[in-house]
Coordinates of C-alpha atoms in Angstrom, one line a residue:
M1 CA 13.5 21.2 -3.0
A2 CA 11.0 20.6 -0.2
Y3 CA 7.4 19.3 -0.8
A4 CA 4.3 21.3 0.2
I5 CA 0.7 20.2 0.9
T6 CA -1.8 22.2 -1.1
Q7 CA -5.3 23.3 -0.2
T8 CA -7.0 20.2 -1.6
C9 CA -5.6 18.2 1.3
C10 CA -8.2 15.7 2.7
N11 CA -6.6 15.4 6.1
D12 CA -6.7 11.6 6.2
A13 CA -3.0 11.5 7.2
S14 CA -1.9 8.8 4.7
C15 CA 1.2 11.0 4.2
V16 CA 2.1 11.1 7.9
S17 CA 2.5 7.3 8.1
V18 CA 5.0 7.2 5.2
C19 CA 7.2 10.2 6.0
P20 CA 10.6 8.9 7.0
V21 CA 11.6 12.0 9.0
N22 CA 8.2 12.7 10.7
C23 CA 8.1 16.2 9.2
I24 CA 4.3 16.3 8.4
H25 CA 2.1 17.8 11.1
P26 CA -0.3 17.8 12.8
T27 CA -0.3 14.1 13.2
P28 CA -3.5 12.2 14.4
D29 CA -1.9 12.1 17.9
E30 CA -1.5 15.9 18.1
P31 CA -4.2 18.3 19.5
E32 CA -4.3 20.4 16.3
F33 CA -5.3 17.4 14.2
G34 CA -8.8 17.8 12.9
T35 CA -8.9 21.5 13.5
T36 CA -6.6 22.7 10.7
D37 CA -7.7 23.1 7.1
T38 CA -4.8 20.9 5.8
L39 CA -1.7 19.1 7.1
Y40 CA 1.7 20.8 6.6
I41 CA 5.2 19.9 5.6
D42 CA 8.2 21.5 7.4
P43 CA 10.5 22.7 4.6
R44 CA 13.4 22.7 7.0
A45 CA 13.1 19.0 7.7
C46 CA 11.7 17.6 4.4
I47 CA 14.3 15.4 2.6
D48 CA 12.5 15.6 -0.7
C49 CA 11.9 11.8 -0.9
G50 CA 8.4 12.2 -2.4
A51 CA 6.9 9.4 -0.3
C52 CA 4.1 11.7 0.8
A53 CA 3.1 12.6 -2.7
D54 CA 2.9 8.9 -3.6
A55 CA 0.7 8.2 -0.6
C56 CA -1.7 11.2 -1.0
P57 CA -5.1 9.9 -2.1
V58 CA -6.1 13.3 -3.6
D59 CA -2.9 14.4 -5.3
A60 CA -2.5 17.4 -3.0
V61 CA 1.3 17.2 -2.4
F62 CA 3.9 18.7 -4.8
P63 CA 7.5 19.9 -4.8
V64 CA 7.4 23.6 -4.0
D65 CA 9.1 24.5 -7.3
R66 CA 6.3 22.8 -9.2
L67 CA 3.5 24.7 -7.6
R68 CA 1.4 26.7 -10.1
G69 CA -1.5 29.1 -10.1
P70 CA -3.4 29.4 -6.8
D71 CA -1.2 26.7 -5.3
T72 CA 1.9 28.9 -5.4
V73 CA 1.1 30.2 -1.9
S74 CA 1.2 26.7 -0.4
G75 CA 4.9 26.8 0.1
D76 CA 4.6 29.9 2.3
L77 CA 1.6 28.5 4.1
N78 CA 3.5 25.3 5.0
R79 CA 6.5 27.2 6.2
D80 CA 4.4 29.7 8.2
W81 CA 2.5 27.0 10.0
F82 CA 5.7 25.7 11.5
R83 CA 6.8 29.2 12.5
D84 CA 3.7 29.4 14.7
H85 CA 3.8 25.7 15.7
P86 CA 7.4 24.8 16.3
N87 CA 8.0 21.1 16.3
D88 CA 11.2 19.0 16.8
H89 CA 9.7 16.1 14.8
A90 CA 10.5 13.7 17.5
W91 CA 8.9 10.3 17.0
G92 CA 6.1 9.3 19.3
A93 CA 5.3 5.8 20.6
P94 CA 5.2 3.4 17.6
S95 CA 1.8 2.3 16.5
F96 CA 1.4 -1.2 15.1
P97 CA -1.5 -2.6 13.1
R98 CA -4.1 -4.5 15.2
S99 CA -4.6 -8.2 14.9
L100 CA -6.7 -10.9 16.5
P101 CA -5.6 -14.0 18.2
A102 CA -5.9 -17.0 15.9
E103 CA -8.4 -18.7 18.3
V104 CA -10.9 -15.9 17.8
G105 CA -11.6 -17.2 14.3
A106 CA -13.0 -15.4 11.3
L107 CA -15.5 -12.7 12.2
R108 CA -18.5 -11.7 10.1
I109 CA -19.0 -7.9 10.3
A110 CA -21.7 -5.8 8.8
V111 CA -21.0 -2.1 7.9
V112 CA -24.1 0.0 7.2
G113 CA -23.2 2.7 4.8
T114 CA -20.7 3.1 1.9
G115 CA -19.3 6.6 2.4
P116 CA -15.9 7.6 3.7
S117 CA -16.3 6.5 7.3
A118 CA -17.6 3.1 6.1
G119 CA -14.8 2.8 3.6
Y120 CA -12.1 3.5 6.2
T121 CA -13.8 1.0 8.6
A122 CA -13.8 -1.7 6.0
Q123 CA -10.2 -0.9 5.1
E124 CA -9.1 -1.2 8.7
L125 CA -10.9 -4.5 9.1
L126 CA -9.6 -6.1 5.9
R127 CA -6.0 -5.0 6.5
G128 CA -5.9 -6.1 10.1
T129 CA -8.1 -9.2 10.4
S130 CA -9.4 -12.1 8.4
A131 CA -13.0 -10.8 8.8
E132 CA -15.7 -11.2 6.2
I133 CA -17.4 -7.9 5.6
T134 CA -21.0 -7.2 4.5
M135 CA -21.6 -3.6 3.3
I136 CA -25.2 -2.3 3.1
D137 CA -26.5 1.0 1.7
R138 CA -30.0 2.4 1.2
L139 CA -29.1 3.7 -2.3
P140 CA -28.2 1.5 -5.3
V141 CA -24.8 3.2 -5.6
T142 CA -21.8 3.6 -3.2
G143 CA -19.9 6.7 -2.1
G144 CA -22.2 8.5 0.4
L145 CA -20.9 12.1 0.7
L146 CA -18.0 11.5 -1.7
R147 CA -20.6 11.0 -4.5
H148 CA -23.4 13.2 -3.3
G149 CA -21.8 15.8 -1.0
V150 CA -18.5 16.9 -2.6
A151 CA -19.0 19.8 -5.0
P152 CA -18.6 18.7 -8.7
D153 CA -15.8 21.3 -9.3
H154 CA -13.7 19.6 -6.6
Q155 CA -12.7 16.6 -8.6
S156 CA -9.4 16.2 -6.9
T157 CA -11.2 15.6 -3.6
K158 CA -13.2 12.8 -5.2
R159 CA -10.1 10.9 -6.0
I160 CA -10.1 9.5 -2.5
A161 CA -12.8 7.2 -3.8
E162 CA -10.2 5.4 -5.8
S163 CA -8.5 4.3 -2.6
F164 CA -11.7 2.6 -1.6
A165 CA -12.1 0.7 -4.9
S166 CA -9.8 -2.1 -3.8
V167 CA -11.8 -2.3 -0.5
F168 CA -15.1 -2.7 -2.4
H169 CA -13.6 -5.3 -4.7
D170 CA -12.0 -7.4 -2.0
P171 CA -13.1 -11.1 -2.2
R172 CA -13.9 -11.1 1.5
L173 CA -16.4 -8.2 1.1
R174 CA -20.0 -8.7 -0.1
M175 CA -22.2 -5.7 -1.0
H176 CA -25.9 -5.3 -0.7
L177 CA -27.1 -1.9 -2.1
N178 CA -30.6 -0.6 -2.4
V179 CA -31.3 -2.1 1.0
E180 CA -32.4 0.1 4.0
I181 CA -31.9 -1.0 7.6
G182 CA -35.0 -0.1 9.6
T183 CA -37.3 -0.6 6.5
D184 CA -36.2 -3.7 4.6
L185 CA -34.3 -5.3 7.5
T186 CA -34.2 -4.7 11.2
H187 CA -31.1 -4.1 13.3
Q188 CA -32.0 -7.3 15.1
E189 CA -32.0 -9.3 11.9
L190 CA -28.7 -7.8 10.8
A191 CA -27.1 -8.6 14.2
A192 CA -28.4 -12.2 14.1
H193 CA -26.3 -12.9 11.1
H194 CA -23.0 -11.1 12.1
H195 CA -20.7 -11.0 15.1
A196 CA -20.7 -7.2 14.9
V197 CA -22.6 -4.4 13.1
V198 CA -20.9 -1.0 12.5
Y199 CA -23.2 1.9 11.6
A200 CA -21.6 4.5 9.3
V201 CA -24.8 6.4 8.3
G202 CA -23.7 10.0 8.6
A203 CA -26.0 12.9 9.6
A204 CA -28.8 13.0 7.1
A205 CA -31.0 15.8 8.5
D206 CA -30.5 19.6 8.4
R207 CA -30.8 21.9 11.4
R208 CA -33.8 24.1 11.2
L209 CA -34.0 27.9 11.6
G210 CA -37.2 27.7 13.6
I211 CA -38.7 30.8 12.0
P212 CA -42.1 31.6 10.4
G213 CA -42.2 30.7 6.7
E214 CA -39.4 28.2 6.8
D215 CA -41.4 25.6 4.9
L216 CA -42.5 27.8 2.0
P217 CA -41.6 26.6 -1.4
G218 CA -38.3 28.2 -2.3
S219 CA -36.8 27.5 1.1
L220 CA -34.5 24.5 0.9
P221 CA -32.1 22.8 3.3
A222 CA -28.5 22.7 2.0
T223 CA -28.6 18.9 1.8
A224 CA -31.4 19.2 -0.8
F225 CA -29.5 21.8 -2.9
V226 CA -26.2 19.9 -2.8
G227 CA -28.0 16.6 -3.6
W228 CA -29.7 18.4 -6.5
Y229 CA -26.5 19.4 -8.2
N230 CA -24.9 16.0 -7.3
A231 CA -27.6 13.8 -8.8
E232 CA -28.7 12.3 -5.4
P233 CA -31.5 9.9 -6.4
T234 CA -33.9 11.0 -3.7
V235 CA -33.7 14.7 -4.7
P236 CA -36.0 15.5 -7.7
A237 CA -34.6 17.2 -10.8
D238 CA -37.0 20.1 -10.3
A239 CA -36.2 20.7 -6.6
V240 CA -34.4 24.0 -7.3
E241 CA -35.9 27.1 -9.0
L242 CA -33.4 29.7 -10.3
S243 CA -35.7 32.3 -11.8
A244 CA -34.9 35.1 -9.2
E245 CA -31.9 37.4 -9.4
R246 CA -31.0 37.1 -5.7
V247 CA -30.4 33.9 -3.6
V248 CA -29.8 34.1 0.2
V249 CA -27.7 31.3 1.8
V250 CA -28.0 31.3 5.6
G251 CA -24.7 30.2 7.0
N252 CA -21.0 30.7 6.2
G253 CA -19.4 27.3 6.4
N254 CA -17.9 25.3 3.6
V255 CA -21.2 24.0 2.4
A256 CA -22.6 27.5 2.2
V257 CA -19.5 28.6 0.2
D258 CA -20.0 25.6 -2.2
V259 CA -23.6 26.6 -2.8
A260 CA -22.7 30.2 -3.6
R261 CA -19.8 29.1 -5.9
I262 CA -21.9 26.7 -7.9
L263 CA -24.7 29.2 -8.3
L264 CA -22.4 31.8 -9.9
T265 CA -19.7 29.6 -11.6
D266 CA -19.8 29.8 -15.4
P267 CA -21.8 26.7 -16.5
D268 CA -19.3 26.1 -19.3
R269 CA -16.7 25.4 -16.5
L270 CA -19.1 23.1 -14.7
A271 CA -19.8 21.2 -17.9
A272 CA -16.4 19.6 -17.6
T273 CA -17.3 18.0 -14.2
D274 CA -19.8 15.3 -13.1
I275 CA -22.5 17.8 -12.1
A276 CA -26.0 16.5 -12.6
D277 CA -27.3 17.1 -16.1
H278 CA -30.5 18.6 -14.8
A279 CA -28.6 21.0 -12.6
L280 CA -26.3 22.1 -15.4
A281 CA -29.3 22.8 -17.6
A282 CA -31.0 24.8 -14.9
L283 CA -27.7 26.8 -14.2
R284 CA -27.5 27.7 -17.9
R285 CA -31.0 29.2 -17.7
S286 CA -30.4 30.8 -14.3
R287 CA -31.2 34.4 -13.7
V288 CA -29.2 34.5 -10.4
R289 CA -26.8 37.4 -10.3
E290 CA -26.3 37.9 -6.5
V291 CA -25.8 35.4 -3.7
V292 CA -25.9 36.7 -0.1
L293 CA -24.1 34.7 2.5
L294 CA -25.8 35.5 5.8
A295 CA -24.2 35.1 9.2
R296 CA -25.6 36.1 12.6
R297 CA -22.1 36.4 14.0
G298 CA -19.1 38.6 13.0
P299 CA -16.3 37.7 10.5
G300 CA -14.1 36.4 13.2
Q301 CA -16.4 33.4 13.7
A302 CA -16.7 32.5 10.0
A303 CA -16.8 28.7 9.7
W304 CA -15.4 28.3 6.2
S305 CA -11.9 26.9 5.6
R306 CA -9.2 29.1 4.3
A307 CA -9.0 27.0 1.1
E308 CA -12.7 27.3 0.3
F309 CA -12.9 31.0 0.9
L310 CA -9.8 31.8 -1.2
A311 CA -11.3 29.7 -4.0
L312 CA -14.4 31.9 -3.7
R313 CA -12.4 35.1 -4.0
R314 CA -10.8 33.8 -7.2
L315 CA -14.0 32.9 -9.0
P316 CA -13.8 34.4 -12.5
G317 CA -16.3 37.1 -13.3
V318 CA -17.6 37.2 -9.8
E319 CA -17.1 40.1 -7.4
V320 CA -16.9 39.3 -3.6
V321 CA -17.9 42.2 -1.3
V322 CA -18.7 42.7 2.3
A323 CA -21.8 44.4 3.5
D324 CA -20.6 47.4 5.3
H325 CA -21.2 47.6 9.1
P326 CA -19.2 49.4 11.7
E327 CA -18.5 46.3 13.8
V328 CA -17.5 44.3 10.7
R329 CA -15.2 47.1 9.5
A330 CA -13.6 47.3 12.9
A331 CA -13.1 43.5 13.1
I332 CA -11.4 43.3 9.7
E333 CA -9.1 46.2 10.4
A334 CA -8.1 44.8 13.8
A335 CA -7.5 41.4 12.4
A336 CA -5.4 42.7 9.5
G337 CA -3.4 44.8 11.9
A338 CA -2.7 41.9 14.1
E339 CA -1.5 39.8 11.1
A340 CA 0.8 42.7 10.0
E341 CA 2.3 42.8 13.5
R342 CA 3.0 39.1 13.3
G343 CA 4.8 39.6 10.0
S344 CA 2.1 37.7 8.0
E345 CA 0.1 38.8 5.0
A346 CA -3.7 38.5 5.3
G347 CA -4.6 35.0 4.1
S348 CA -1.5 33.4 5.5
G349 CA -1.4 30.0 7.1
T350 CA -2.7 31.2 10.4
A351 CA -4.9 34.2 9.3
S352 CA -8.2 34.6 11.1
G353 CA -11.5 34.6 9.3
A354 CA -11.7 38.4 9.6
A355 CA -8.1 38.9 8.2
L356 CA -9.1 36.9 5.1
L357 CA -11.6 39.6 4.3
A358 CA -8.9 42.4 4.1
G359 CA -8.9 44.0 0.8
L360 CA -12.5 43.2 -0.1
P361 CA -14.8 46.1 -0.9
L362 CA -17.1 47.1 2.0
V363 CA -20.3 48.3 0.4
P364 CA -23.8 49.3 1.5
H365 CA -26.2 46.5 0.8
D366 CA -29.8 47.3 0.1
G367 CA -31.4 43.9 -0.1
D368 CA -34.8 45.4 -0.8
A369 CA -33.6 46.7 -4.2
A370 CA -32.8 44.6 -7.2
P371 CA -29.2 43.5 -7.5
G372 CA -26.8 45.7 -9.5
P373 CA -25.2 44.7 -12.8
G374 CA -22.7 41.8 -13.0
R375 CA -22.4 38.8 -10.6
R376 CA -21.4 39.2 -7.0
I377 CA -21.3 37.4 -3.7
V378 CA -22.3 39.6 -0.7
L379 CA -20.9 38.5 2.7
R380 CA -23.4 39.9 5.2
F381 CA -22.4 39.5 8.8
L382 CA -24.3 40.3 12.0
S383 CA -27.7 39.6 10.5
A384 CA -30.0 37.0 11.8
P385 CA -33.0 35.6 9.8
V386 CA -36.4 36.1 11.6
E387 CA -39.0 35.4 8.9
L388 CA -39.6 34.1 5.4
S389 CA -42.5 35.5 3.4
G390 CA -44.2 35.4 0.0
E391 CA -47.4 34.5 -1.8
G392 CA -47.2 30.8 -2.4
R393 CA -43.4 30.7 -2.3
V394 CA -40.4 32.6 -0.9
E395 CA -40.2 36.2 -2.0
A396 CA -38.3 37.8 0.9
L397 CA -36.3 37.1 4.0
T398 CA -36.6 39.5 7.0
V399 CA -33.4 39.8 9.0
E400 CA -32.5 41.5 12.3
R401 CA -29.2 43.2 12.7
T402 CA -27.3 41.8 15.6
A403 CA -24.5 43.0 17.9
Q404 CA -21.7 40.7 19.2
A405 CA -20.3 41.2 22.7
A406 CA -16.6 40.6 23.5
D407 CA -17.5 37.2 25.0
G408 CA -19.0 36.1 21.7
R409 CA -22.7 36.4 22.7
V410 CA -24.9 37.8 20.0
E411 CA -28.1 39.8 20.7
G412 CA -30.6 41.4 18.4
T413 CA -30.7 45.1 18.0
G414 CA -34.3 45.4 16.9
V415 CA -33.4 46.9 13.6
R416 CA -34.8 44.9 10.7
D417 CA -34.1 44.7 7.0
V418 CA -35.8 43.0 4.1
L419 CA -33.9 40.9 1.6
R420 CA -35.8 40.2 -1.6
A421 CA -34.9 36.7 -2.7
G422 CA -36.6 33.9 -4.7
L423 CA -34.5 31.2 -3.1
V424 CA -33.3 30.7 0.5
V425 CA -30.9 27.9 1.2
R426 CA -30.5 27.0 4.9
S427 CA -26.9 25.9 5.5
I428 CA -26.6 25.9 9.3
G429 CA -25.4 22.4 9.9
H430 CA -26.4 18.8 9.8
R431 CA -28.0 16.6 12.3
G432 CA -28.2 12.8 12.7
V433 CA -31.5 11.0 12.6
P434 CA -32.7 8.2 14.9
L435 CA -32.1 4.7 13.7
P436 CA -34.7 2.1 14.5
G437 CA -33.4 -0.3 17.2
L438 CA -30.6 2.0 18.3
P439 CA -30.4 4.5 21.2
F440 CA -30.2 8.1 20.0
D441 CA -28.9 11.2 21.8
E442 CA -31.4 13.9 21.0
R443 CA -29.1 16.6 22.4
T444 CA -26.1 15.8 20.2
G445 CA -28.0 14.3 17.3
T446 CA -25.8 11.2 17.4
V447 CA -26.0 7.5 18.2
A448 CA -25.3 7.1 21.9
H449 CA -21.8 5.6 22.2
R450 CA -18.6 5.4 24.1
A451 CA -15.4 5.4 22.0
G452 CA -17.5 3.9 19.1
R453 CA -19.3 1.3 21.2
V454 CA -23.1 1.9 21.1
V455 CA -24.4 2.2 24.6
D456 CA -27.7 2.1 26.4
P457 CA -28.1 5.7 27.7
A458 CA -30.1 4.5 30.8
T459 CA -27.4 2.1 32.0
G460 CA -24.3 3.2 30.2
R461 CA -23.7 -0.5 29.2
P462 CA -22.6 -1.3 25.6
L463 CA -25.0 -3.0 23.3
P464 CA -23.0 -6.2 22.4
G465 CA -21.6 -6.2 18.9
T466 CA -23.0 -2.8 17.9
Y467 CA -20.7 0.1 16.9
V468 CA -20.9 3.5 15.2
V469 CA -18.4 5.6 13.2
G470 CA -18.3 8.9 11.3
W471 CA -20.8 11.7 11.7
A472 CA -23.3 9.4 13.3
K473 CA -20.7 8.9 16.1
R474 CA -19.1 12.3 16.6
G475 CA -21.6 14.7 15.0
P476 CA -21.2 16.6 11.7
S477 CA -17.7 17.8 12.2
G478 CA -14.4 17.1 10.4
G479 CA -13.7 16.5 6.7
I480 CA -13.4 13.3 4.8
G481 CA -10.0 12.4 6.1
A482 CA -11.1 12.8 9.8
N483 CA -13.0 9.6 9.3
R484 CA -9.8 7.6 9.1
A485 CA -8.8 8.2 12.8
C486 CA -12.4 7.9 13.8
A487 CA -12.7 4.5 12.1
R488 CA -9.5 3.3 13.7
E489 CA -10.9 4.1 17.2
T490 CA -14.1 2.2 16.5
V491 CA -12.4 -0.8 14.9
G492 CA -10.0 -0.9 17.9
A493 CA -12.9 -1.1 20.3
L494 CA -14.4 -3.9 18.2
L495 CA -11.2 -5.9 18.1
D496 CA -10.8 -5.4 21.9
D497 CA -14.3 -6.9 22.4
A498 CA -13.5 -9.7 20.0
T499 CA -10.3 -10.6 21.9
A500 CA -12.3 -10.5 25.2
R501 CA -14.9 -12.9 23.7
A502 CA -17.5 -10.2 24.2
L503 CA -19.1 -10.4 20.7
P504 CA -22.3 -12.4 20.2
V505 CA -22.2 -15.5 18.1
P506 CA -24.3 -15.2 14.9
E507 CA -27.5 -17.3 14.9
A508 CA -27.3 -17.9 11.1
G509 CA -24.6 -18.0 8.4
R510 CA -23.6 -15.7 5.5
G511 CA -25.7 -17.6 3.0
D512 CA -28.8 -17.3 5.2
F513 CA -28.3 -13.6 5.2
E514 CA -28.0 -13.3 1.4
R515 CA -31.2 -15.3 1.0
L516 CA -32.9 -13.0 3.5
V517 CA -31.8 -10.0 1.5
R518 CA -33.0 -11.5 -1.8
R519 CA -36.4 -12.3 -0.2
R520 CA -36.9 -8.8 1.2
R521 CA -35.3 -6.8 -1.6
P522 CA -35.3 -8.7 -4.9
D523 CA -33.9 -5.6 -6.6
A524 CA -30.9 -5.4 -4.2
V525 CA -27.7 -4.4 -6.0
G526 CA -24.4 -6.2 -5.7
L527 CA -20.8 -5.6 -6.9
R528 CA -21.5 -6.8 -10.5
E529 CA -24.4 -4.3 -10.9
L530 CA -22.3 -1.6 -9.3
R531 CA -19.6 -2.1 -11.9
A532 CA -22.1 -1.9 -14.6
V533 CA -23.4 1.4 -13.3
D534 CA -19.8 2.7 -13.1
R535 CA -19.1 1.7 -16.7
A536 CA -22.3 3.2 -17.9
E537 CA -21.6 6.6 -16.3
R538 CA -18.0 6.7 -17.4
E539 CA -19.0 5.8 -21.0
R540 CA -21.6 8.6 -21.0
G541 CA -18.9 11.0 -19.6
E542 CA -16.3 10.0 -22.2
A543 CA -18.7 10.8 -25.0
E544 CA -19.0 14.4 -23.6
G545 CA -15.5 14.9 -22.3
R546 CA -16.5 14.6 -18.7
P547 CA -15.2 12.3 -15.9
R548 CA -18.7 10.7 -15.8
V549 CA -22.4 11.6 -16.4
K550 CA -24.3 10.5 -13.3
L551 CA -27.5 8.5 -13.5
A552 CA -29.9 10.6 -11.4
T553 CA -32.7 8.3 -10.4
V554 CA -33.0 5.0 -8.7
A555 CA -34.8 3.6 -11.8
E556 CA -31.9 4.7 -14.0
L557 CA -29.3 3.2 -11.7
L558 CA -31.1 -0.1 -11.4
A559 CA -31.7 -0.3 -15.2
A560 CA -28.0 0.3 -15.8
G561 CA -27.0 -2.3 -13.3
L562 CA -29.1 -4.9 -15.0
R563 CA -27.3 -4.2 -18.4
R564 CA -24.2 -6.0 -17.2

């Protein structure tokens, strides 16, 4: 019986490299890689060896006859993908691990950040070189978006953190947490103690709507809301108020879907996860009964992944409806018809965003009235936010109905509606922030680079020994697994420069750097303290039947680290 990849796939392609018959696609060398929701196994070519299941870091691969519940469709999804993307599974050019000439010697490399892109970077360096690694993070705990971005009810996705555990515990890696580059240490000081510095700092800012009232209390960026329910130490426990019956989420990507799902999931289900205690308590008191997902474009341009949207449709006790609109109705009918012509059911492996809506009720939506009984999610397309209003905090969002031309352009129609809401979450994308001492591309919101080498925009010349990876490099696109290929490219550039003797020689040694860190940040956290925090959180979780109970403030994390 063939294996199938389920919707919890992280796309890091660990399975691709172990498949003996090359039947898992798209591979990192193929154009579809990074644009599909998951990878797929061709059931006609699979030899049922199980190597992919053993290699998967998030347990997303199962024999087809063992699929249960929502995963039962995965066998058909895998098969259908190869129907639309025929592949002879021929082997491409072999790829061998990079190594350095012995005469280069041991490198000292700093990696700023501890999220997925940083973890993959350190993994590549430790596996392929004898380098000594220094990892630095502004927070006193590791994980980045794995800890503070992945929704708490997606515990399988968080398992990828286990693959980084051996990286963080490698004897050639030193960790300095609760240290911020640009505040506690400068880039120049970091570079003076290492042959190379790799920045894996993500995209910490949210894009703004640019409308009146955007900064009223009750208007939050998605990063704040997600950080609130994930116990991100810089987000206060009282950052979110859930006393209103309606919440509007501006956006329709995966983060927007996460926000809607968490708001309406039964808190008793969330109580079995690692959700922040303060968020769980607030959700138990919540009066929210309706969440509106607002999109200025039509359903064909919905940015959520198929897996996330189907999970939303299956949320117990929650009705998912579409706000009726002639153009939306026509788009859904046309997409469903096209799927039927191709012999697929709506929701198949290649179904469009509009086809995924087939079968959902289309209902009139009066956002000026109180929500009806029960809990529901309203998908409202072709509506653009124009103003937030309220006395002292958000009470309403004014939207303008839009029309979408055949070429995708969207224009306002002049017709406006008012949506009464006590909370508006802006989920329209992330954006990188400038890093002191590094060139920044304001247009793309990324560190200026070429294939991972940080460059001077004025001259196009690389800054010696300075690199970037992850969202800070390519912008806020691609899931966790996409960082693996991204890290490989950046590390490849670094190793090319090392081989060419283009890396600067450090002015001081590793011990000098550790003394500098202790002098600047006496409360810096190392591996021993990190282990103590992990033990404390797991012990608290075990007492409550949860994977862990997160410590939610810097003070709590530091105190737990000291009790080692």
